[in-house]
Short mmCIF file of C-alpha atoms and ligand atoms in Angstrom, two decimals:
data_model
loop_
_atom_site.label_atom_id
_atom_site.label_comp_id
_atom_site.label_asym_id
_atom_site.label_seq_id
_atom_site.Cartn_x
_atom_site.Cartn_y
_atom_site.Cartn_z
CA MET A 1 169.80 255.35 126.98
CA ASN A 2 166.09 255.96 126.99
CA LEU A 3 163.55 253.84 125.14
CA HIS A 4 160.42 255.07 123.36
CA GLU A 5 157.12 254.46 124.89
CA TYR A 6 156.46 251.62 122.34
CA GLN A 7 159.59 250.00 123.00
CA ALA A 8 159.39 250.01 126.70
CA LYS A 9 155.78 248.66 126.56
CA SER A 10 156.84 245.66 124.68
CA ARG A 11 159.68 245.16 127.05
CA LEU A 12 157.31 245.26 129.96
CA GLU A 13 155.03 242.95 128.15
CA ALA A 14 157.75 240.45 127.76
CA PHE A 15 157.82 240.42 131.63
CA GLY A 16 154.10 239.80 131.98
CA ILE A 17 152.79 243.25 132.41
CA PRO A 18 149.69 244.05 130.66
CA VAL A 19 149.87 246.64 128.01
CA PRO A 20 147.57 247.83 125.18
CA HIS A 21 148.18 246.19 121.92
CA GLY A 22 148.75 249.08 119.41
CA GLN A 23 151.29 249.63 116.56
CA VAL A 24 153.74 252.41 115.39
CA ALA A 25 153.05 254.39 112.39
CA GLY A 26 155.16 256.88 110.35
CA THR A 27 152.67 258.30 108.55
CA PRO A 28 148.84 259.53 108.71
CA GLN A 29 147.94 256.78 106.25
CA GLU A 30 149.50 253.95 108.39
CA ALA A 31 147.95 255.35 111.40
CA ARG A 32 144.50 255.14 109.84
CA ARG A 33 145.28 251.54 108.75
CA ILE A 34 146.21 250.68 112.25
CA ALA A 35 143.14 252.25 113.67
CA GLU A 36 140.86 250.41 111.03
CA ASN A 37 142.56 247.02 112.06
CA LEU A 38 142.23 247.82 115.84
CA GLY A 39 138.40 248.87 115.29
CA GLY A 40 136.99 251.21 117.90
CA THR A 41 138.42 254.09 119.65
CA VAL A 42 142.13 254.53 119.58
CA VAL A 43 144.68 256.79 121.12
CA VAL A 44 147.29 258.55 118.98
CA LYS A 45 150.49 259.21 120.72
CA ALA A 46 153.75 260.91 119.71
CA GLN A 47 156.80 258.87 120.24
CA VAL A 48 159.47 261.24 121.50
CA LEU A 49 162.04 260.65 124.22
CA THR A 50 160.47 263.20 126.70
CA GLY A 51 157.66 263.32 129.03
CA GLY A 52 154.49 265.73 129.13
CA ARG A 53 153.34 264.81 125.69
CA GLY A 54 149.86 264.87 126.80
CA LYS A 55 150.02 268.45 127.98
CA ALA A 56 151.90 269.48 124.59
CA GLY A 57 148.97 268.12 122.56
CA GLY A 58 150.94 264.93 121.48
CA VAL A 59 148.37 262.36 122.85
CA LYS A 60 144.81 262.47 121.20
CA LEU A 61 141.92 260.13 121.39
CA ALA A 62 140.18 259.27 117.86
CA TRP A 63 136.88 257.62 117.65
CA THR A 64 137.13 256.95 113.90
CA PRO A 65 140.22 255.86 111.57
CA ALA A 66 139.68 259.12 109.65
CA GLU A 67 139.96 261.16 112.94
CA ALA A 68 143.12 258.88 113.81
CA GLU A 69 144.80 259.87 110.48
CA ALA A 70 143.97 263.61 111.23
CA HIS A 71 145.58 263.27 114.52
CA ALA A 72 148.70 261.54 113.14
CA GLN A 73 148.89 264.26 110.64
CA ALA A 74 148.87 266.79 113.29
CA ILE A 75 151.24 265.16 115.61
CA LEU A 76 153.74 263.86 113.07
CA GLY A 77 156.47 266.62 112.74
CA MET A 78 155.50 268.36 115.95
CA ASN A 79 158.19 269.72 118.00
CA ILE A 80 157.87 268.74 121.69
CA LYS A 81 160.38 270.26 123.98
CA GLY A 82 162.92 270.26 121.13
CA HIS A 83 161.98 266.68 119.97
CA ILE A 84 160.64 266.34 116.57
CA VAL A 85 158.00 263.64 116.39
CA ARG A 86 158.77 260.98 113.69
CA GLN A 87 156.49 258.28 114.80
CA VAL A 88 153.25 257.80 116.47
CA LEU A 89 152.08 254.80 118.41
CA VAL A 90 148.32 253.97 117.64
CA ASP A 91 147.06 252.06 120.72
CA PRO A 92 143.44 250.78 121.46
CA ALA A 93 142.00 253.41 123.81
CA SER A 94 141.01 252.36 127.32
CA ALA A 95 138.20 253.52 129.64
CA ILE A 96 140.08 254.78 132.63
CA LYS A 97 138.53 254.68 136.07
CA GLN A 98 141.68 255.76 137.90
CA GLU A 99 145.37 256.50 137.14
CA ILE A 100 148.27 255.53 139.33
CA TYR A 101 151.88 255.85 139.17
CA LEU A 102 154.43 253.02 139.55
CA GLY A 103 158.08 253.42 139.03
CA ILE A 104 161.23 252.00 140.17
CA THR A 105 164.74 253.83 140.12
CA ASN A 106 167.90 253.74 141.99
CA ASP A 107 168.20 255.78 145.29
CA ARG A 108 171.94 256.41 145.16
CA ALA A 109 172.04 257.73 148.51
CA ALA A 110 170.31 254.77 150.08
CA ARG A 111 172.30 252.45 147.53
CA LYS A 112 169.23 250.53 146.73
CA PRO A 113 166.42 250.44 144.23
CA VAL A 114 163.36 252.31 145.23
CA ILE A 115 159.93 251.44 144.02
CA ILE A 116 157.59 254.53 144.01
CA CYS A 117 153.99 254.50 143.98
CA SER A 118 151.05 257.05 144.00
CA ALA A 119 147.43 257.22 143.60
CA GLU A 120 147.94 260.60 141.71
CA GLY A 121 149.05 259.06 138.60
CA GLY A 122 148.78 260.77 135.03
CA MET A 123 150.84 263.91 135.88
CA ASP A 124 154.58 264.16 136.49
CA ILE A 125 155.78 262.50 139.68
CA GLU A 126 158.07 265.64 140.34
CA GLU A 127 154.84 267.74 139.98
CA VAL A 128 153.12 265.33 142.74
CA ASN A 129 156.12 265.48 144.89
CA ARG A 130 155.89 269.46 144.99
CA ARG A 131 152.25 269.65 145.54
CA LYS A 132 151.23 266.57 147.65
CA PRO A 133 154.39 264.76 148.87
CA GLU A 134 152.33 262.74 151.44
CA ALA A 135 150.60 261.13 148.22
CA ILE A 136 153.94 259.35 147.35
CA ILE A 137 154.65 255.87 148.87
CA ARG A 138 158.27 254.51 148.58
CA GLU A 139 159.76 251.16 149.55
CA HIS A 140 163.43 250.64 149.27
CA VAL A 141 164.33 247.15 147.81
CA ASP A 142 167.21 245.07 149.28
CA PRO A 143 168.93 243.85 146.27
CA LEU A 144 169.74 240.46 147.90
CA LEU A 145 166.11 239.91 149.00
CA GLY A 146 164.36 241.39 146.02
CA LEU A 147 160.97 242.96 146.08
CA CYS A 148 158.86 241.32 148.80
CA ASP A 149 155.20 240.85 148.93
CA PHE A 150 154.91 242.71 152.29
CA GLN A 151 156.36 245.64 150.42
CA ILE A 152 154.02 245.58 147.55
CA ASN A 153 151.03 245.24 149.87
CA ALA A 154 152.41 248.32 151.70
CA LEU A 155 152.30 250.26 148.57
CA ALA A 156 148.75 248.80 147.50
CA SER A 157 147.50 249.89 150.93
CA GLY A 158 149.32 253.24 150.89
CA ILE A 159 147.50 254.19 147.62
CA GLU A 160 144.28 252.67 148.83
CA LEU A 161 144.09 250.34 145.83
CA PRO A 162 140.82 248.49 145.80
CA TYR A 163 141.27 244.96 147.49
CA PRO A 164 140.21 243.08 144.54
CA LEU A 165 143.19 244.41 142.55
CA TRP A 166 145.95 243.59 145.01
CA LYS A 167 146.81 240.12 143.46
CA GLN A 168 146.99 241.64 140.02
CA PHE A 169 149.01 244.36 141.45
CA ARG A 170 151.45 242.08 143.18
CA ARG A 171 152.27 240.30 140.03
CA LEU A 172 152.64 243.51 138.04
CA ALA A 173 155.13 245.19 140.50
CA GLN A 174 156.99 242.14 140.84
CA ALA A 175 157.28 241.87 136.94
CA LEU A 176 158.30 245.66 136.93
CA TYR A 177 161.02 244.77 139.33
CA ASP A 178 162.20 241.83 137.38
CA CYS A 179 162.38 243.97 134.19
CA PHE A 180 164.15 246.73 136.11
CA ILE A 181 166.89 244.28 137.39
CA ALA A 182 167.16 242.22 134.11
CA SER A 183 167.42 245.28 131.87
CA ASP A 184 170.07 247.08 133.97
CA ALA A 185 167.67 249.85 133.94
CA THR A 186 168.03 253.07 135.80
CA LEU A 187 164.35 253.89 135.49
CA CYS A 188 161.25 251.74 134.76
CA GLU A 189 158.00 253.83 135.14
CA ILE A 190 154.42 253.29 134.35
CA ASN A 191 152.40 256.50 134.36
CA PRO A 192 149.57 256.04 134.20
CA LEU A 193 148.98 252.50 135.42
CA ALA A 194 145.28 252.56 134.62
CA ILE A 195 142.57 250.87 136.59
CA THR A 196 140.21 250.28 133.69
CA GLU A 197 136.37 250.41 133.84
CA GLU A 198 136.61 246.53 133.56
CA GLY A 199 138.55 246.48 136.75
CA ASP A 200 141.86 245.47 135.38
CA LEU A 201 145.36 246.96 135.56
CA LEU A 202 146.83 248.20 132.23
CA ALA A 203 150.12 250.19 131.64
CA LEU A 204 148.99 253.02 129.41
CA ASP A 205 152.39 254.73 129.31
CA ALA A 206 155.88 253.54 129.99
CA LYS A 207 159.23 254.95 130.26
CA MET A 208 162.75 253.12 130.51
CA SER A 209 166.23 254.35 130.83
CA ILE A 210 168.84 251.75 130.45
CA ASP A 211 172.38 252.32 132.07
CA ASP A 212 174.75 252.96 129.08
CA ASN A 213 177.49 251.11 130.83
CA SER A 214 175.61 247.99 130.74
CA LEU A 215 174.59 248.01 126.97
CA PHE A 216 177.62 245.74 126.19
CA ARG A 217 175.67 242.76 127.68
CA HIS A 218 172.36 243.95 126.09
CA PRO A 219 172.66 243.87 122.52
CA ASP A 220 168.93 243.56 122.11
CA LEU A 221 168.43 246.72 124.03
CA ALA A 222 171.30 248.48 122.59
CA ALA A 223 169.84 247.83 119.05
CA LEU A 224 166.74 249.96 120.20
CA ARG A 225 168.82 253.18 120.32
CA ASP A 226 167.18 255.84 118.11
CA THR A 227 169.87 258.00 117.18
CA SER A 228 167.61 260.30 115.11
CA ALA A 229 165.93 261.21 118.54
CA GLU A 230 169.22 262.18 120.43
CA PRO A 231 171.30 265.43 119.78
CA GLU A 232 173.62 264.92 116.88
CA ALA A 233 176.40 265.88 118.94
CA GLU A 234 175.79 262.99 121.46
CA THR A 235 175.85 260.46 118.64
CA ARG A 236 179.12 261.69 117.29
CA ALA A 237 180.72 261.69 120.76
CA ARG A 238 179.85 258.25 121.42
CA ALA A 239 181.43 257.30 117.95
CA ALA A 240 184.57 259.24 119.12
CA ASN A 241 184.55 257.46 122.59
CA LEU A 242 183.95 260.56 124.52
CA SER A 243 181.72 261.31 127.39
CA TYR A 244 179.57 264.06 126.36
CA VAL A 245 176.38 265.60 127.75
CA ARG A 246 174.88 268.86 126.40
CA LEU A 247 173.76 271.36 128.93
CA ASP A 248 172.29 274.93 128.37
CA GLY A 249 175.11 277.23 129.31
CA GLN A 250 177.38 279.11 127.04
CA ILE A 251 180.93 277.67 127.99
CA GLY A 252 182.03 274.79 125.90
CA CYS A 253 184.32 272.66 128.42
CA LEU A 254 186.87 270.34 127.11
CA VAL A 255 188.58 268.53 129.96
CA ASN A 256 190.41 265.32 130.62
CA GLY A 257 188.80 263.17 133.37
CA ALA A 258 185.32 262.93 134.60
CA GLY A 259 186.17 264.38 138.03
CA LEU A 260 188.10 267.31 136.64
CA ALA A 261 185.34 267.84 134.05
CA MET A 262 182.65 268.09 136.95
CA ALA A 263 184.95 270.40 139.08
CA THR A 264 185.39 272.68 135.87
CA MET A 265 181.59 272.78 135.54
CA ASP A 266 181.30 273.59 139.05
CA MET A 267 183.72 276.60 138.87
CA THR A 268 182.18 278.06 135.58
CA SER A 269 178.75 277.80 137.22
CA LEU A 270 180.11 279.37 140.56
CA TYR A 271 181.52 282.47 138.73
CA GLY A 272 178.85 282.63 136.23
CA GLU A 273 175.99 282.16 138.47
CA ALA A 274 175.23 285.95 138.94
CA ASP A 275 175.17 286.47 135.12
CA GLY A 276 173.38 283.42 134.18
CA ILE A 277 176.52 281.90 132.55
CA GLY A 278 177.52 278.25 132.90
CA PRO A 279 178.67 275.24 131.17
CA ALA A 280 177.40 274.34 127.79
CA ASN A 281 178.36 270.57 128.08
CA PHE A 282 180.04 267.97 130.18
CA LEU A 283 182.97 266.59 128.23
CA ASP A 284 185.51 264.14 129.30
CA ILE A 285 188.08 263.22 126.74
CA GLY A 286 189.34 260.39 128.97
CA GLY A 287 192.80 259.62 130.02
CA GLY A 288 195.61 259.34 127.39
CA ALA A 289 193.53 261.04 124.63
CA ASP A 290 195.48 261.64 121.43
CA ALA A 291 195.36 264.73 119.14
CA GLU A 292 192.47 263.08 117.11
CA THR A 293 190.31 262.43 120.08
CA VAL A 294 190.88 266.30 121.02
CA ALA A 295 190.05 267.34 117.56
CA ALA A 296 186.90 265.36 117.58
CA ALA A 297 185.75 266.89 120.96
CA LEU A 298 186.54 270.40 119.77
CA ARG A 299 184.39 269.85 116.52
CA ILE A 300 181.53 268.81 118.71
CA ILE A 301 181.91 271.95 120.96
CA LEU A 302 182.26 274.20 117.98
CA THR A 303 179.02 273.12 116.43
CA ASP A 304 177.04 274.06 119.31
CA PRO A 305 175.64 277.48 118.37
CA ASP A 306 175.06 278.41 122.05
CA VAL A 307 178.88 278.27 122.70
CA LYS A 308 180.29 281.62 123.23
CA ALA A 309 183.71 280.68 124.77
CA ILE A 310 185.75 277.56 125.02
CA LEU A 311 187.46 276.30 128.18
CA LEU A 312 190.28 273.79 127.70
CA ASN A 313 191.40 272.42 131.13
CA ILE A 314 193.79 269.71 130.77
CA PHE A 315 195.73 268.22 133.46
CA GLY A 316 198.58 266.27 131.85
CA GLY A 317 199.35 262.77 133.52
CA ILE A 318 198.78 259.93 131.08
CA THR A 319 197.40 262.59 128.64
CA ARG A 320 200.33 264.63 127.27
CA ALA A 321 199.94 268.17 126.91
CA ASP A 322 201.65 268.50 123.64
CA GLU A 323 199.58 265.84 122.11
CA VAL A 324 196.43 267.86 123.18
CA ALA A 325 197.93 271.06 121.93
CA ARG A 326 198.45 269.21 118.41
CA GLY A 327 194.60 268.11 118.56
CA VAL A 328 193.68 271.76 119.36
CA ILE A 329 195.76 273.01 116.38
CA GLN A 330 194.30 270.53 114.00
CA ALA A 331 190.65 271.24 115.13
CA PHE A 332 191.25 275.01 114.68
CA SER A 333 192.86 274.61 111.46
CA GLU A 334 189.78 273.02 109.97
CA PHE A 335 187.40 275.51 111.70
CA GLU A 336 188.02 279.13 111.66
CA SER A 337 186.67 280.19 115.06
CA ASP A 338 187.27 283.56 116.72
CA LEU A 339 185.69 282.46 119.85
CA PRO A 340 187.67 283.24 122.97
CA LYS A 341 189.62 280.06 123.84
CA ILE A 342 190.75 279.76 127.50
CA VAL A 343 193.59 277.30 127.83
CA ARG A 344 194.77 275.88 130.80
CA LEU A 345 197.37 273.14 130.12
CA VAL A 346 199.49 271.76 132.92
CA GLY A 347 201.42 268.51 133.64
CA THR A 348 203.35 266.28 131.46
CA ASN A 349 205.11 268.14 128.46
CA GLU A 350 203.25 271.41 129.37
CA GLU A 351 206.15 273.64 127.99
CA GLU A 352 206.08 271.91 124.77
CA GLY A 353 202.29 272.14 124.60
CA ARG A 354 202.25 275.79 125.23
CA ARG A 355 205.03 276.40 122.68
CA LEU A 356 203.22 274.56 119.89
CA LEU A 357 199.93 276.52 120.59
CA GLU A 358 201.98 279.99 120.68
CA GLU A 359 203.58 279.03 117.31
CA ALA A 360 200.14 278.20 115.80
CA HIS A 361 198.75 281.72 116.31
CA ILE A 362 195.34 280.65 116.90
CA PRO A 363 193.28 283.78 117.29
CA ASN A 364 191.71 284.74 120.64
CA ILE A 365 193.69 282.26 122.84
CA ILE A 366 193.79 283.17 126.71
CA THR A 367 196.04 281.41 128.85
CA ALA A 368 195.42 280.49 132.61
CA THR A 369 197.39 278.76 135.12
CA THR A 370 194.80 277.65 137.77
CA LEU A 371 191.28 276.30 137.27
CA SER A 372 189.70 279.18 139.14
CA GLU A 373 191.52 281.60 137.04
CA ALA A 374 190.48 279.91 133.89
CA ALA A 375 186.76 279.71 135.01
CA ARG A 376 186.88 283.47 135.90
CA LYS A 377 188.35 284.23 132.45
CA ALA A 378 185.77 282.20 130.59
CA VAL A 379 182.93 283.72 132.37
CA ALA A 380 184.39 287.26 131.54
CA ALA A 381 184.84 286.30 127.98
CA VAL A 382 181.23 285.35 127.66
CA LYS A 383 180.23 288.56 129.37
CA GLY A 384 182.41 290.73 127.27
CA GLY A 385 181.76 288.96 124.12
P1 LIG B 1 152.68 261.70 128.85
O1 LIG B 1 151.84 263.11 128.83
O2 LIG B 1 153.84 261.92 127.88
O3 LIG B 1 152.99 261.18 130.14
O4 LIG B 1 151.68 260.81 128.00
P2 LIG B 1 150.66 259.63 128.52
O5 LIG B 1 150.84 258.36 127.75
O6 LIG B 1 150.81 259.35 129.96
O7 LIG B 1 149.28 260.29 128.32
C1 LIG B 1 148.82 261.29 128.94
C2 LIG B 1 147.48 261.08 129.31
O8 LIG B 1 146.65 260.76 128.25
C3 LIG B 1 147.25 260.07 130.40
O9 LIG B 1 147.49 260.41 131.69
C4 LIG B 1 145.61 259.74 130.16
O10 LIG B 1 144.89 260.68 130.98
C5 LIG B 1 145.39 259.98 128.70
N1 LIG B 1 145.40 258.80 128.01
C6 LIG B 1 146.45 257.98 127.34
N2 LIG B 1 145.96 256.83 127.02
C7 LIG B 1 144.68 256.81 127.18
C8 LIG B 1 143.56 255.78 126.71
O11 LIG B 1 143.68 254.72 126.27
N3 LIG B 1 142.32 256.32 127.08
C9 LIG B 1 142.04 257.54 127.64
N4 LIG B 1 140.72 257.80 128.07
N5 LIG B 1 143.05 258.47 128.12
C10 LIG B 1 144.28 258.07 127.76
MN1 LIG B 2 152.72 259.33 131.01
#
């Protein structure tokens, strides 16, 4: 789960990181009032769960409250990479001497958190990594030792941070690490971390992602979820207890088991690669799914306008193939869909499952025995369709 900038900043502040004290507005008039109360120059910032807002015109300086209102007017409703702006953050503007990048994420290969720092702040770290990889300093953190001062010093020296700022920087990096651990975050990022003209460090932008699997023990963070900002399909999938991630291909995949779901995605990508065809989603209906769950999953896939074929890959163990077939029949009785449906149904009660499907006479069903056959047929169906 991703936090909005204003949410991440308030969380970081709770751990002792200096942030500007702005407020969120949903209307231009509100933005104006906030600017009036703050006095002086402000920055009006789109609150959407994506980066690169600056480049997209979603971050604007305003010298007067009237200007703040005009900027908010322009930014609210803006579409930034598919995210509609519903709120803006109005922050007091800072005079920036230098922009630094500071972030923590998990390095899965190293099985440790890694703290990343760069003097080339402001732009995407991926971009820095491409253009000037030597400008990125990394320190892996031993989770049992925590982040050590010598490591923070190595970062400070690596980015040639002016020495008078080192003490502040040590406190700040430590606070960021504490926040990362205490929040079960998968990412805590400050970009830019500004060195202000007054010679202080200030977190001007913040990004936080929280591990969804930890939300049960963070009700305060779980409550921050902005369901209006996520694809509706993902909200519905969560409600139905499905693991669903929307992707940009054309083959809607319905699979039981995360490993099999990934294998299915790999196979469709492999066979579809040459034609730009691939999976439209990751979807795991879980073990022992009943007809209702299958129907819920199919409804989600069927509402994705990019889906041109549906691939059902069910390996029945705990999940019974006949139960899955009932779900499929239920879903297609609600939605008339003539999309090609490639069905691979094997395992427990497979004969019964296949018989039910045959008798239901759902249009455009294509059966397959193996996964590779199913993937090839799905790709061919999209190509032909
Ligand atoms: P992003 O583009 O989504 O990462 O949004 P940011 O919050 O990082 O803003 C983009 C850029 O706007 C920053 O890198 C800064 O250069 C600039 N910016 C943001 N806040 C301020 C501010 O208070 N004062 C000034 N002068 N520039 C700012
Ligand atoms: Mn940024």
